[in-house]
GROMACS .gro file of C-alpha atoms in nm:
model
  505
    1MET     CA    1   8.336   4.627   9.922
    2LYS     CA    2   8.519   4.767  10.215
    3LYS     CA    3   8.738   4.530  10.516
    4SER     CA    4   8.948   4.407  10.875
    5ALA     CA    5   9.113   4.258  11.281
    6LEU     CA    6   9.417   4.202  11.629
    7THR     CA    7   9.674   4.201  12.074
    8THR     CA    8  10.196   4.046  13.107
    9SER     CA    9  10.160   3.796  13.021
   10THR     CA   10  10.460   3.602  13.128
   11ILE     CA   11  10.798   3.646  12.969
   12ALA     CA   12  10.759   3.304  12.815
   13LEU     CA   13  10.452   3.411  12.618
   14ILE     CA   14  10.642   3.712  12.491
   15ALA     CA   15  10.953   3.521  12.394
   16GLY     CA   16  10.797   3.322  12.113
   17LEU     CA   17  10.689   3.638  11.934
   18ALA     CA   18  10.979   3.870  12.015
   19GLY     CA   19  11.240   3.607  11.941
   20THR     CA   20  11.130   3.583  11.581
   21ALA     CA   21  11.247   3.936  11.510
   22LEU     CA   22  11.575   3.916  11.694
   23ALA     CA   23  11.678   3.565  11.598
   24GLU     CA   24  11.667   3.622  11.224
   25PRO     CA   25  11.842   3.934  11.096
   26GLY     CA   26  11.657   4.071  10.797
   27GLU     CA   27  11.317   3.987  10.943
   28ASP     CA   28  11.232   4.353  10.985
   29ILE     CA   29  10.995   4.326  11.279
   30LEU     CA   30  10.971   4.578  11.561
   31THR     CA   31  10.871   4.437  11.901
   32VAL     CA   32  10.725   4.702  12.128
   33ALA     CA   33  10.662   4.646  12.501
   34THR     CA   34  10.360   4.851  12.611
   35ILE     CA   35  10.225   4.921  12.959
   36GLY     CA   36   9.944   4.670  12.922
   37GLU     CA   37   9.659   4.528  12.722
   38PRO     CA   38   9.441   4.793  12.551
   39PRO     CA   39   9.073   4.762  12.651
   40THR     CA   40   8.973   4.807  12.286
   41LEU     CA   41   9.110   4.921  11.952
   42ASP     CA   42   8.818   5.160  11.911
   43ALA     CA   43   8.974   5.499  11.988
   44MET     CA   44   8.636   5.671  11.960
   45GLN     CA   45   8.509   5.465  12.254
   46THR     CA   46   8.821   5.472  12.471
   47PRO     CA   47   9.078   5.735  12.370
   48THR     CA   48   9.336   5.637  12.634
   49ASP     CA   49   9.709   5.666  12.568
   50ILE     CA   50   9.762   5.293  12.511
   51VAL     CA   51   9.474   5.278  12.261
   52LEU     CA   52   9.586   5.588  12.074
   53THR     CA   53   9.947   5.465  12.062
   54ILE     CA   54   9.849   5.147  11.877
   55ASP     CA   55   9.556   5.290  11.680
   56GLN     CA   56   9.754   5.567  11.513
   57HIS     CA   57   9.934   5.304  11.303
   58ILE     CA   58   9.603   5.157  11.180
   59PHE     CA   59   9.372   5.456  11.157
   60GLU     CA   60   9.410   5.817  11.051
   61THR     CA   61   9.222   6.137  11.121
   62LEU     CA   62   9.150   6.437  10.902
   63PHE     CA   63   9.414   6.642  11.082
   64THR     CA   64   9.708   6.564  11.307
   65TYR     CA   65   9.954   6.758  11.526
   66ASP     CA   66  10.284   6.909  11.415
   67ALA     CA   67  10.577   6.984  11.647
   68ALA     CA   68  10.408   7.299  11.782
   69TRP     CA   69  10.084   7.100  11.835
   70ARG     CA   70   9.904   7.286  11.560
   71SER     CA   71   9.645   7.087  11.367
   72VAL     CA   72   9.769   7.020  11.013
   73PRO     CA   73   9.624   6.806  10.730
   74LEU     CA   74   9.652   6.426  10.732
   75LEU     CA   75   9.352   6.279  10.545
   76ALA     CA   76   9.243   6.633  10.468
   77ALA     CA   77   9.402   6.769  10.149
   78ASP     CA   78   9.446   7.117  10.293
   79MET     CA   79   9.340   7.342  10.577
   80PRO     CA   80   8.966   7.416  10.576
   81GLU     CA   81   8.803   7.702  10.394
   82ILE     CA   82   8.627   7.899  10.669
   83SER     CA   83   8.342   8.139  10.597
   84GLU     CA   84   8.363   8.501  10.708
   85ASP     CA   85   8.119   8.442  10.992
   86GLY     CA   86   8.330   8.147  11.115
   87LEU     CA   87   8.033   7.908  11.100
   88THR     CA   88   8.111   7.705  10.787
   89TYR     CA   89   8.418   7.483  10.744
   90ARG     CA   90   8.472   7.319  10.406
   91ILE     CA   91   8.740   7.051  10.434
   92PRO     CA   92   8.892   6.913  10.111
   93LEU     CA   93   8.995   6.546  10.121
   94ARG     CA   94   9.296   6.367   9.978
   95GLU     CA   95   9.221   6.166   9.668
   96GLY     CA   96   9.340   5.818   9.575
   97MET     CA   97   9.350   5.694   9.935
   98LYS     CA   98   9.263   5.331  10.007
   99PHE     CA   99   9.138   5.152  10.315
  100HIS     CA  100   9.307   4.829  10.420
  101ASP     CA  101   9.027   4.627  10.260
  102GLY     CA  102   9.099   4.787   9.920
  103SER     CA  103   8.798   5.016   9.917
  104ASP     CA  104   8.827   5.385   9.828
  105PHE     CA  105   8.832   5.661  10.086
  106ASP     CA  106   8.576   5.935  10.022
  107SER     CA  107   8.348   6.191  10.184
  108ALA     CA  108   8.080   5.932  10.273
  109ASP     CA  109   8.332   5.757  10.500
  110VAL     CA  110   8.422   6.084  10.669
  111VAL     CA  111   8.060   6.185  10.735
  112ALA     CA  112   7.967   5.841  10.868
  113SER     CA  113   8.276   5.822  11.089
  114LEU     CA  114   8.240   6.170  11.238
  115ASP     CA  115   7.868   6.114  11.295
  116ARG     CA  116   7.961   5.809  11.502
  117TRP     CA  117   8.234   6.005  11.683
  118MET     CA  118   7.987   6.281  11.776
  119LYS     CA  119   7.751   6.020  11.923
  120ILE     CA  120   7.992   5.811  12.133
  121ASN     CA  121   8.306   6.012  12.212
  122SER     CA  122   8.310   6.261  12.503
  123LYS     CA  123   8.483   6.533  12.298
  124GLY     CA  124   8.268   6.442  11.999
  125LYS     CA  125   7.954   6.498  12.205
  126GLU     CA  126   8.078   6.848  12.293
  127VAL     CA  127   8.133   6.921  11.924
  128ALA     CA  128   7.787   6.782  11.839
  129GLU     CA  129   7.628   7.051  12.056
  130VAL     CA  130   7.756   7.323  11.821
  131VAL     CA  131   7.723   7.137  11.487
  132GLU     CA  132   7.414   7.221  11.284
  133SER     CA  133   7.508   6.978  11.004
  134LEU     CA  134   7.790   6.772  10.858
  135THR     CA  135   7.748   6.685  10.491
  136ALA     CA  136   7.942   6.557  10.192
  137ASP     CA  137   8.030   6.808   9.919
  138GLY     CA  138   8.090   6.568   9.633
  139ASP     CA  139   8.323   6.274   9.687
  140ASN     CA  140   8.624   6.478   9.798
  141ALA     CA  141   8.510   6.734  10.053
  142VAL     CA  142   8.293   6.764  10.365
  143VAL     CA  143   8.123   7.069  10.513
  144PHE     CA  144   8.064   7.149  10.880
  145LYS     CA  145   7.795   7.409  10.949
  146LEU     CA  146   7.809   7.534  11.308
  147LYS     CA  147   7.546   7.696  11.530
  148SER     CA  148   7.814   7.915  11.687
  149ARG     CA  149   8.186   7.968  11.647
  150TYR     CA  150   8.395   7.686  11.792
  151ALA     CA  151   8.770   7.749  11.785
  152PRO     CA  152   8.875   7.398  11.907
  153LEU     CA  153   8.707   7.220  11.613
  154LEU     CA  154   9.024   7.118  11.427
  155ALA     CA  155   9.209   7.019  11.745
  156THR     CA  156   8.925   6.796  11.862
  157ILE     CA  157   8.900   6.610  11.531
  158SER     CA  158   9.280   6.560  11.528
  159GLN     CA  159   9.287   6.288  11.792
  160ALA     CA  160   9.024   6.012  11.834
  161ALA     CA  161   8.803   6.104  11.535
  162ILE     CA  162   8.938   5.812  11.331
  163ILE     CA  163   8.803   5.758  10.980
  164LEU     CA  164   8.655   5.416  10.906
  165PRO     CA  165   8.495   5.271  10.593
  166SER     CA  166   8.126   5.361  10.610
  167GLU     CA  167   8.029   4.996  10.551
  168LYS     CA  168   8.222   4.884  10.862
  169ILE     CA  169   8.067   5.131  11.104
  170ALA     CA  170   7.868   4.981  11.391
  171ASP     CA  171   7.784   5.065  11.751
  172THR     CA  172   8.046   4.809  11.853
  173LEU     CA  173   8.327   4.764  11.603
  174THR     CA  174   8.411   4.409  11.501
  175GLU     CA  175   8.645   4.497  11.215
  176PHE     CA  176   8.926   4.748  11.256
  177VAL     CA  177   8.998   4.887  10.912
  178GLY     CA  178   9.176   5.215  10.849
  179THR     CA  179   9.394   5.400  10.601
  180GLY     CA  180   9.713   5.396  10.811
  181PRO     CA  181  10.061   5.265  10.723
  182TYR     CA  182   9.994   4.936  10.906
  183LEU     CA  183   9.697   4.704  10.907
  184LEU     CA  184   9.577   4.476  11.183
  185LYS     CA  185   9.662   4.111  11.115
  186GLU     CA  186   9.609   3.937  11.449
  187ARG     CA  187   9.522   4.015  11.807
  188LYS     CA  188   9.577   3.766  12.089
  189PRO     CA  189   9.460   3.936  12.410
  190ASP     CA  190   9.729   3.955  12.679
  191GLN     CA  191   9.986   3.823  12.430
  192TYR     CA  192  10.030   4.055  12.133
  193ILE     CA  193   9.882   4.274  11.863
  194GLN     CA  194  10.039   4.205  11.522
  195LEU     CA  195  10.038   4.482  11.262
  196VAL     CA  196  10.175   4.437  10.911
  197ARG     CA  197  10.277   4.688  10.649
  198PHE     CA  198   9.993   4.819  10.429
  199GLU     CA  199  10.149   4.791  10.085
  200ASP     CA  200   9.904   5.037   9.924
  201TYR     CA  201   9.959   5.309  10.182
  202LYS     CA  202   9.979   5.661  10.044
  203SER     CA  203  10.186   5.887  10.267
  204PRO     CA  204  10.114   6.254  10.326
  205GLU     CA  205  10.381   6.490  10.197
  206GLY     CA  206  10.600   6.731  10.387
  207GLU     CA  207  10.883   6.731  10.639
  208ILE     CA  208  10.849   6.508  10.943
  209SER     CA  209  10.723   6.714  11.236
  210ASN     CA  210  10.581   6.528  11.537
  211TYR     CA  211  10.291   6.333  11.377
  212ALA     CA  212  10.287   6.537  11.056
  213GLY     CA  213  10.471   6.485  10.730
  214LYS     CA  214  10.605   6.175  10.560
  215ARG     CA  215  10.502   5.835  10.698
  216GLU     CA  216  10.693   5.534  10.569
  217ALA     CA  217  10.619   5.179  10.689
  218ILE     CA  218  10.982   5.064  10.695
  219ALA     CA  219  10.933   4.771  10.933
  220LYS     CA  220  10.748   4.481  10.778
  221GLU     CA  221  10.561   4.418  11.104
  222ILE     CA  222  10.508   4.576  11.444
  223HIS     CA  223  10.426   4.355  11.742
  224PHE     CA  224  10.278   4.536  12.042
  225VAL     CA  225  10.331   4.317  12.350
  226PRO     CA  226  10.150   4.403  12.677
  227VAL     CA  227  10.394   4.405  12.973
  228PRO     CA  228  10.227   4.568  13.275
  229ASP     CA  229  10.526   4.527  13.507
  230ALA     CA  230  10.772   4.812  13.452
  231ASN     CA  231  11.074   4.614  13.569
  232THR     CA  232  10.990   4.338  13.321
  233ARG     CA  233  10.987   4.597  13.043
  234VAL     CA  234  11.330   4.717  13.156
  235GLU     CA  235  11.474   4.364  13.170
  236GLY     CA  236  11.328   4.272  12.831
  237LEU     CA  237  11.477   4.583  12.671
  238ILE     CA  238  11.821   4.527  12.822
  239SER     CA  239  11.823   4.158  12.726
  240GLY     CA  240  11.740   4.242  12.365
  241GLN     CA  241  11.393   4.090  12.375
  242PHE     CA  242  11.220   4.419  12.298
  243ASP     CA  243  11.313   4.681  12.041
  244PHE     CA  244  11.127   4.947  12.235
  245ALA     CA  245  10.992   4.965  12.590
  246ASP     CA  246  10.743   5.233  12.690
  247SER     CA  247  10.699   5.420  13.019
  248LEU     CA  248  11.003   5.315  13.219
  249PRO     CA  249  11.067   5.423  13.579
  250VAL     CA  250  11.323   5.703  13.602
  251SER     CA  251  11.524   5.485  13.839
  252ALA     CA  252  11.602   5.260  13.539
  253TYR     CA  253  11.782   5.533  13.343
  254GLU     CA  254  12.137   5.439  13.448
  255ARG     CA  255  12.081   5.064  13.396
  256VAL     CA  256  11.951   5.115  13.045
  257GLU     CA  257  12.227   5.365  12.963
  258ALA     CA  258  12.494   5.121  13.083
  259SER     CA  259  12.356   4.826  12.888
  260ASP     CA  260  12.508   4.697  12.564
  261ASN     CA  261  12.176   4.650  12.387
  262ALA     CA  262  11.971   4.965  12.446
  263LYS     CA  263  11.971   5.335  12.519
  264PRO     CA  264  11.731   5.549  12.724
  265VAL     CA  265  11.503   5.799  12.550
  266ILE     CA  266  11.374   6.104  12.733
  267PHE     CA  267  11.060   6.265  12.597
  268GLU     CA  268  11.057   6.620  12.727
  269ASN     CA  269  10.733   6.767  12.861
  270SER     CA  270  10.542   6.441  12.858
  271GLY     CA  271  10.292   6.598  13.096
  272TRP     CA  272  10.235   6.825  13.392
  273ALA     CA  273  10.148   6.772  13.756
  274SER     CA  274   9.887   6.986  13.928
  275MET     CA  275   9.705   7.039  14.256
  276ASN     CA  276   9.336   7.094  14.182
  277ILE     CA  277   9.135   7.297  14.430
  278ASN     CA  278   8.771   7.259  14.539
  279MET     CA  279   8.588   7.583  14.455
  280GLN     CA  280   8.241   7.452  14.542
  281GLU     CA  281   8.266   7.357  14.912
  282GLY     CA  282   8.508   7.398  15.202
  283PRO     CA  283   8.752   7.666  15.314
  284LEU     CA  284   8.916   7.707  14.972
  285THR     CA  285   8.599   7.852  14.823
  286ASN     CA  286   8.765   8.170  14.956
  287LYS     CA  287   8.972   8.305  14.666
  288ASP     CA  288   9.223   8.473  14.901
  289LEU     CA  289   9.299   8.136  15.061
  290ARG     CA  290   9.347   7.975  14.720
  291GLN     CA  291   9.592   8.251  14.628
  292ALA     CA  292   9.770   8.192  14.960
  293VAL     CA  293   9.818   7.829  14.855
  294GLN     CA  294   9.980   7.951  14.532
  295LEU     CA  295  10.213   8.184  14.721
  296ALA     CA  296  10.319   7.928  14.982
  297LEU     CA  297  10.428   7.641  14.759
  298ASP     CA  298  10.772   7.565  14.619
  299PRO     CA  299  10.736   7.383  14.284
  300ASN     CA  300  11.110   7.312  14.262
  301ASP     CA  301  11.114   7.121  14.591
  302MET     CA  302  10.795   6.932  14.501
  303MET     CA  303  10.922   6.824  14.158
  304LEU     CA  304  11.267   6.733  14.293
  305ALA     CA  305  11.106   6.513  14.558
  306ALA     CA  306  10.881   6.358  14.294
  307PHE     CA  307  11.143   6.286  14.026
  308GLY     CA  308  11.478   6.302  14.204
  309ASP     CA  309  11.674   6.441  13.910
  310ASP     CA  310  11.625   6.761  13.711
  311ARG     CA  311  11.675   6.565  13.388
  312PHE     CA  312  11.319   6.447  13.439
  313PHE     CA  313  11.135   6.768  13.519
  314SER     CA  314  11.122   7.143  13.467
  315VAL     CA  315  10.949   7.423  13.653
  316ASP     CA  316  10.760   7.673  13.440
  317GLY     CA  317  10.461   7.886  13.535
  318SER     CA  318  10.323   7.887  13.183
  319ILE     CA  319  10.062   7.611  13.168
  320PHE     CA  320  10.202   7.503  12.830
  321PRO     CA  321  10.579   7.448  12.794
  322GLU     CA  322  10.814   7.614  12.550
  323GLY     CA  323  10.772   7.482  12.198
  324TYR     CA  324  10.393   7.497  12.206
  325ILE     CA  325  10.218   7.785  12.035
  326TRP     CA  326  10.027   7.826  12.364
  327HIS     CA  327  10.336   7.898  12.574
  328THR     CA  328  10.304   8.239  12.739
  329GLU     CA  329  10.403   8.404  13.066
  330GLU     CA  330  10.094   8.623  13.049
  331GLY     CA  331   9.910   8.635  13.381
  332VAL     CA  332  10.157   8.417  13.574
  333VAL     CA  333  10.163   8.539  13.935
  334ARG     CA  334  10.236   8.380  14.274
  335TYR     CA  335  10.431   8.099  14.111
  336ASP     CA  336  10.768   7.967  14.231
  337GLU     CA  337  10.776   8.223  14.511
  338ALA     CA  338  10.777   7.975  14.802
  339ASP     CA  339  10.677   8.250  15.044
  340PRO     CA  340  10.514   8.094  15.352
  341GLU     CA  341  10.544   8.423  15.543
  342GLY     CA  342  10.360   8.617  15.275
  343ALA     CA  343  10.101   8.338  15.257
  344ALA     CA  344  10.061   8.350  15.635
  345LYS     CA  345   9.973   8.718  15.614
  346MET     CA  346   9.715   8.641  15.345
  347LEU     CA  347   9.564   8.372  15.571
  348SER     CA  348   9.540   8.619  15.856
  349ASP     CA  349   9.386   8.890  15.639
  350ALA     CA  350   9.135   8.640  15.497
  351GLY     CA  351   9.030   8.523  15.843
  352TYR     CA  352   9.138   8.159  15.807
  353ASP     CA  353   8.984   7.973  16.101
  354GLY     CA  354   9.213   7.669  16.110
  355THR     CA  355   8.979   7.430  15.929
  356PRO     CA  356   9.202   7.144  15.802
  357ILE     CA  357   9.270   7.135  15.429
  358ARG     CA  358   9.200   6.779  15.309
  359LEU     CA  359   9.477   6.700  15.059
  360LEU     CA  360   9.408   6.386  14.853
  361THR     CA  361   9.689   6.190  14.691
  362SER     CA  362   9.775   5.834  14.587
  363ARG     CA  363  10.079   5.607  14.603
  364GLN     CA  364   9.976   5.434  14.282
  365TYR     CA  365  10.143   5.734  14.123
  366GLU     CA  366  10.439   5.763  14.355
  367PHE     CA  367  10.525   6.111  14.229
  368HIS     CA  368  10.177   6.230  14.332
  369TYR     CA  369  10.244   6.110  14.686
  370LYS     CA  370  10.584   6.279  14.706
  371ILE     CA  371  10.440   6.605  14.576
  372GLY     CA  372  10.174   6.581  14.846
  373GLU     CA  373  10.427   6.532  15.125
  374VAL     CA  374  10.626   6.843  15.029
  375ALA     CA  375  10.312   7.049  14.967
  376LYS     CA  376  10.189   6.960  15.317
  377ALA     CA  377  10.511   7.089  15.473
  378TYR     CA  378  10.497   7.423  15.289
  379LEU     CA  379  10.127   7.476  15.355
  380GLU     CA  380  10.176   7.403  15.724
  381ALA     CA  381  10.467   7.649  15.731
  382ALA     CA  382  10.224   7.912  15.605
  383GLY     CA  383   9.975   7.834  15.882
  384PHE     CA  384   9.732   7.596  15.713
  385LYS     CA  385   9.630   7.282  15.894
  386VAL     CA  386   9.665   6.995  15.648
  387ASP     CA  387   9.503   6.652  15.651
  388LEU     CA  388   9.704   6.448  15.398
  389GLN     CA  389   9.484   6.159  15.286
  390VAL     CA  390   9.667   5.883  15.097
  391VAL     CA  391   9.431   5.650  14.910
  392ASP     CA  392   9.435   5.425  14.606
  393TRP     CA  393   9.365   5.594  14.272
  394ALA     CA  394   9.017   5.443  14.233
  395THR     CA  395   8.917   5.580  14.575
  396LEU     CA  396   9.063   5.920  14.492
  397THR     CA  397   8.866   5.948  14.167
  398GLU     CA  398   8.550   5.841  14.351
  399ARG     CA  399   8.606   6.081  14.640
  400ARG     CA  400   8.693   6.381  14.424
  401ALA     CA  401   8.348   6.355  14.261
  402ASP     CA  402   8.192   6.456  14.597
  403PRO     CA  403   8.265   6.823  14.680
  404GLY     CA  404   8.206   6.754  15.049
  405LYS     CA  405   8.499   6.511  15.080
  406TRP     CA  406   8.812   6.702  14.978
  407ASP     CA  407   8.982   7.040  14.931
  408ILE     CA  408   9.283   6.966  14.707
  409PHE     CA  409   9.369   6.660  14.497
  410ILE     CA  410   9.688   6.588  14.307
  411THR     CA  411   9.682   6.465  13.948
  412HIS     CA  412   9.867   6.489  13.619
  413SER     CA  413   9.773   6.546  13.255
  414ASN     CA  414   9.926   6.566  12.911
  415PHE     CA  415   9.939   6.886  12.707
  416PRO     CA  416   9.639   6.881  12.472
  417GLY     CA  417   9.636   7.017  12.121
  418ASP     CA  418   9.383   7.280  12.220
  419PRO     CA  419   9.402   7.461  12.556
  420THR     CA  420   9.027   7.472  12.614
  421THR     CA  421   9.027   7.093  12.641
  422ILE     CA  422   9.225   7.112  12.968
  423ASN     CA  423   9.007   6.935  13.223
  424THR     CA  424   8.997   7.217  13.478
  425ILE     CA  425   8.842   7.457  13.228
  426ASN     CA  426   8.533   7.235  13.215
  427ASP     CA  427   8.276   7.368  13.465
  428ASN     CA  428   8.190   7.013  13.571
  429TYR     CA  429   8.539   6.874  13.628
  430PRO     CA  430   8.608   6.807  14.001
  431GLY     CA  431   8.695   7.143  14.147
  432TRP     CA  432   8.399   7.300  13.966
  433TYR     CA  433   8.583   7.602  13.836
  434VAL     CA  434   8.312   7.855  13.754
  435SER     CA  435   8.380   8.226  13.732
  436ASP     CA  436   8.264   8.520  13.524
  437GLN     CA  437   8.615   8.607  13.408
  438LYS     CA  438   8.682   8.247  13.299
  439ALA     CA  439   8.350   8.233  13.111
  440GLN     CA  440   8.429   8.560  12.933
  441ALA     CA  441   8.784   8.452  12.845
  442VAL     CA  442   8.667   8.115  12.711
  443ALA     CA  443   8.390   8.282  12.509
  444THR     CA  444   8.651   8.510  12.350
  445TYR     CA  445   8.856   8.203  12.261
  446MET     CA  446   8.560   8.021  12.109
  447GLU     CA  447   8.497   8.317  11.877
  448ALA     CA  448   8.854   8.310  11.742
  449THR     CA  449   8.920   8.172  11.394
  450SER     CA  450   9.291   8.252  11.339
  451ASP     CA  451   9.588   8.114  11.534
  452ASP     CA  452   9.688   8.468  11.639
  453ASP     CA  453   9.343   8.536  11.781
  454LYS     CA  454   9.342   8.201  11.961
  455ILE     CA  455   9.685   8.263  12.114
  456ALA     CA  456   9.578   8.605  12.241
  457ALA     CA  457   9.255   8.462  12.381
  458TRP     CA  458   9.440   8.176  12.552
  459ALA     CA  459   9.659   8.433  12.731
  460GLY     CA  460   9.336   8.575  12.874
  461ILE     CA  461   9.228   8.228  12.994
  462GLN     CA  462   9.564   8.165  13.162
  463THR     CA  463   9.541   8.505  13.333
  464ALA     CA  464   9.196   8.410  13.467
  465ILE     CA  465   9.327   8.074  13.590
  466TYR     CA  466   9.608   8.238  13.789
  467ASP     CA  467   9.375   8.498  13.937
  468ASP     CA  468   9.093   8.256  14.023
  469ALA     CA  469   9.343   7.990  14.140
  470PRO     CA  470   9.138   7.674  14.065
  471LEU     CA  471   9.466   7.481  14.052
  472PHE     CA  472   9.836   7.507  14.119
  473LYS     CA  473  10.058   7.390  13.837
  474VAL     CA  474  10.348   7.208  14.004
  475GLY     CA  475  10.570   7.153  13.699
  476ASN     CA  476  10.640   6.967  13.375
  477PHE     CA  477  10.775   6.615  13.376
  478ASN     CA  478  10.962   6.415  13.116
  479GLY     CA  479  10.878   6.060  13.010
  480LEU     CA  480  11.138   5.782  12.994
  481SER     CA  481  11.136   5.497  12.746
  482GLY     CA  482  11.408   5.283  12.593
  483VAL     CA  483  11.503   5.174  12.242
  484SER     CA  484  11.736   4.907  12.106
  485ASN     CA  485  12.075   5.020  11.977
  486THR     CA  486  11.998   4.836  11.652
  487VAL     CA  487  11.693   5.052  11.581
  488SER     CA  488  11.730   5.377  11.387
  489GLY     CA  489  11.497   5.663  11.303
  490TYR     CA  490  11.295   5.661  11.626
  491GLU     CA  491  11.193   6.012  11.734
  492PRO     CA  492  11.015   6.047  12.069
  493THR     CA  493  10.656   6.167  12.065
  494TYR     CA  494  10.384   6.168  12.331
  495TRP     CA  495  10.214   5.864  12.175
  496PRO     CA  496  10.515   5.664  12.050
  497HIS     CA  497  10.491   5.585  11.680
  498PHE     CA  498  10.695   5.352  11.461
  499TRP     CA  499  10.651   5.456  11.101
  500ASN     CA  500  10.980   5.597  10.967
  501VAL     CA  501  11.162   5.360  11.209
  502THR     CA  502  11.415   5.106  11.083
  503PRO     CA  503  11.454   4.783  11.285
  504ALA     CA  504  11.764   4.565  11.299
  505GLU     CA  505  11.852   4.409  10.964
   0.00000   0.00000   0.00000
């Protein structure tokens, strides 16, 4: 007895849907311009930002992230009871919750959903390697038994591990039924995804903090409209066609600010830019040369070239920014020193033979390209020969998989809920960061069960990263979006969400 389904096009296609909300005051509809059409609404299969942004209104997870990016209860009734050996997690579940089809939420749904997640999701597969069993403990609790301690467990089930009705689970989902504040009514690919308020939604309690706390479906409907062209999103926001426009170019800030209909929204620390270094082949397998790269570079100049305005970036050697429980200056060395002369001495002492450093970047992310240009100048000032290779993003991702074809590539990432999920820490991520001190630091982290122990262990991992130099963190960048002046209650988050948001009356 459980239930069900919904998604630039041209501006004309958008107008028919968006105009409904704006033409009739009191029709409390939010029209949201997104960066494009989601490939799926199955976050387990494809946990990309666009999918997670929409999905979080439909589906919920056992835990979610508060303002410090700690995992806190959502569908769970409380934090887990953890055995003394750290191998058993008993998670109590909230009672009285309903799915959108009217069926009851219980432990059978959680077990079936997480079993599917551990089979098809990349993070889920990692968790599956350490899970001995996952079972129901009555209707209102589940129990994980682990083969070994695994500190990131709660963080990994706080994101794409969405809970579905057990009867709806399939290899390929055809019905998208959750417990969230909105249910899926209709999806027209390349036109819109229509969500409507779930009248039987039962909100978690507590103060609003990032994704945690009270969730109220104030808007009657949310329409997510795919608008791949950034300038079209800007124009639609300024004209009043959209209530919210995601991922705007920083060059649009002044136009939006000067408009009568909308205001810009800056989301601080949306992500971080990095230069990842090849530790498997090439000249930078020499640790002294990698440390010379660290010493030579000027992150301020690179971020200023990339973003043009210090409202949109910050420079901080800590891999996680202030406000995260993982923020620490522990181990930070050779950062923001911009010392080409000192780097030149390191090159000489290390016996650098002039082999060109192949620096991969892409203009599809213009800020990557600008970072690359400035990095080239500083590295050459230190005595490196640099071959700056500018390719499309698809070519870069293909080339970086071959250790014989590059030495440094430029990329960016968000700040994950758990530090050990940072790509570079994975032995198999391009760059192939493998070292004894990293392995020992990560093992210490995996053994931790308390936040204090995890924080201390993470400081050890960051220290190893700076010493081994598998990457150079360039800096943190801020995201820009825009919201209508008639909308109230919107608070910026990494994945924009629209519960607790009041549209125009």
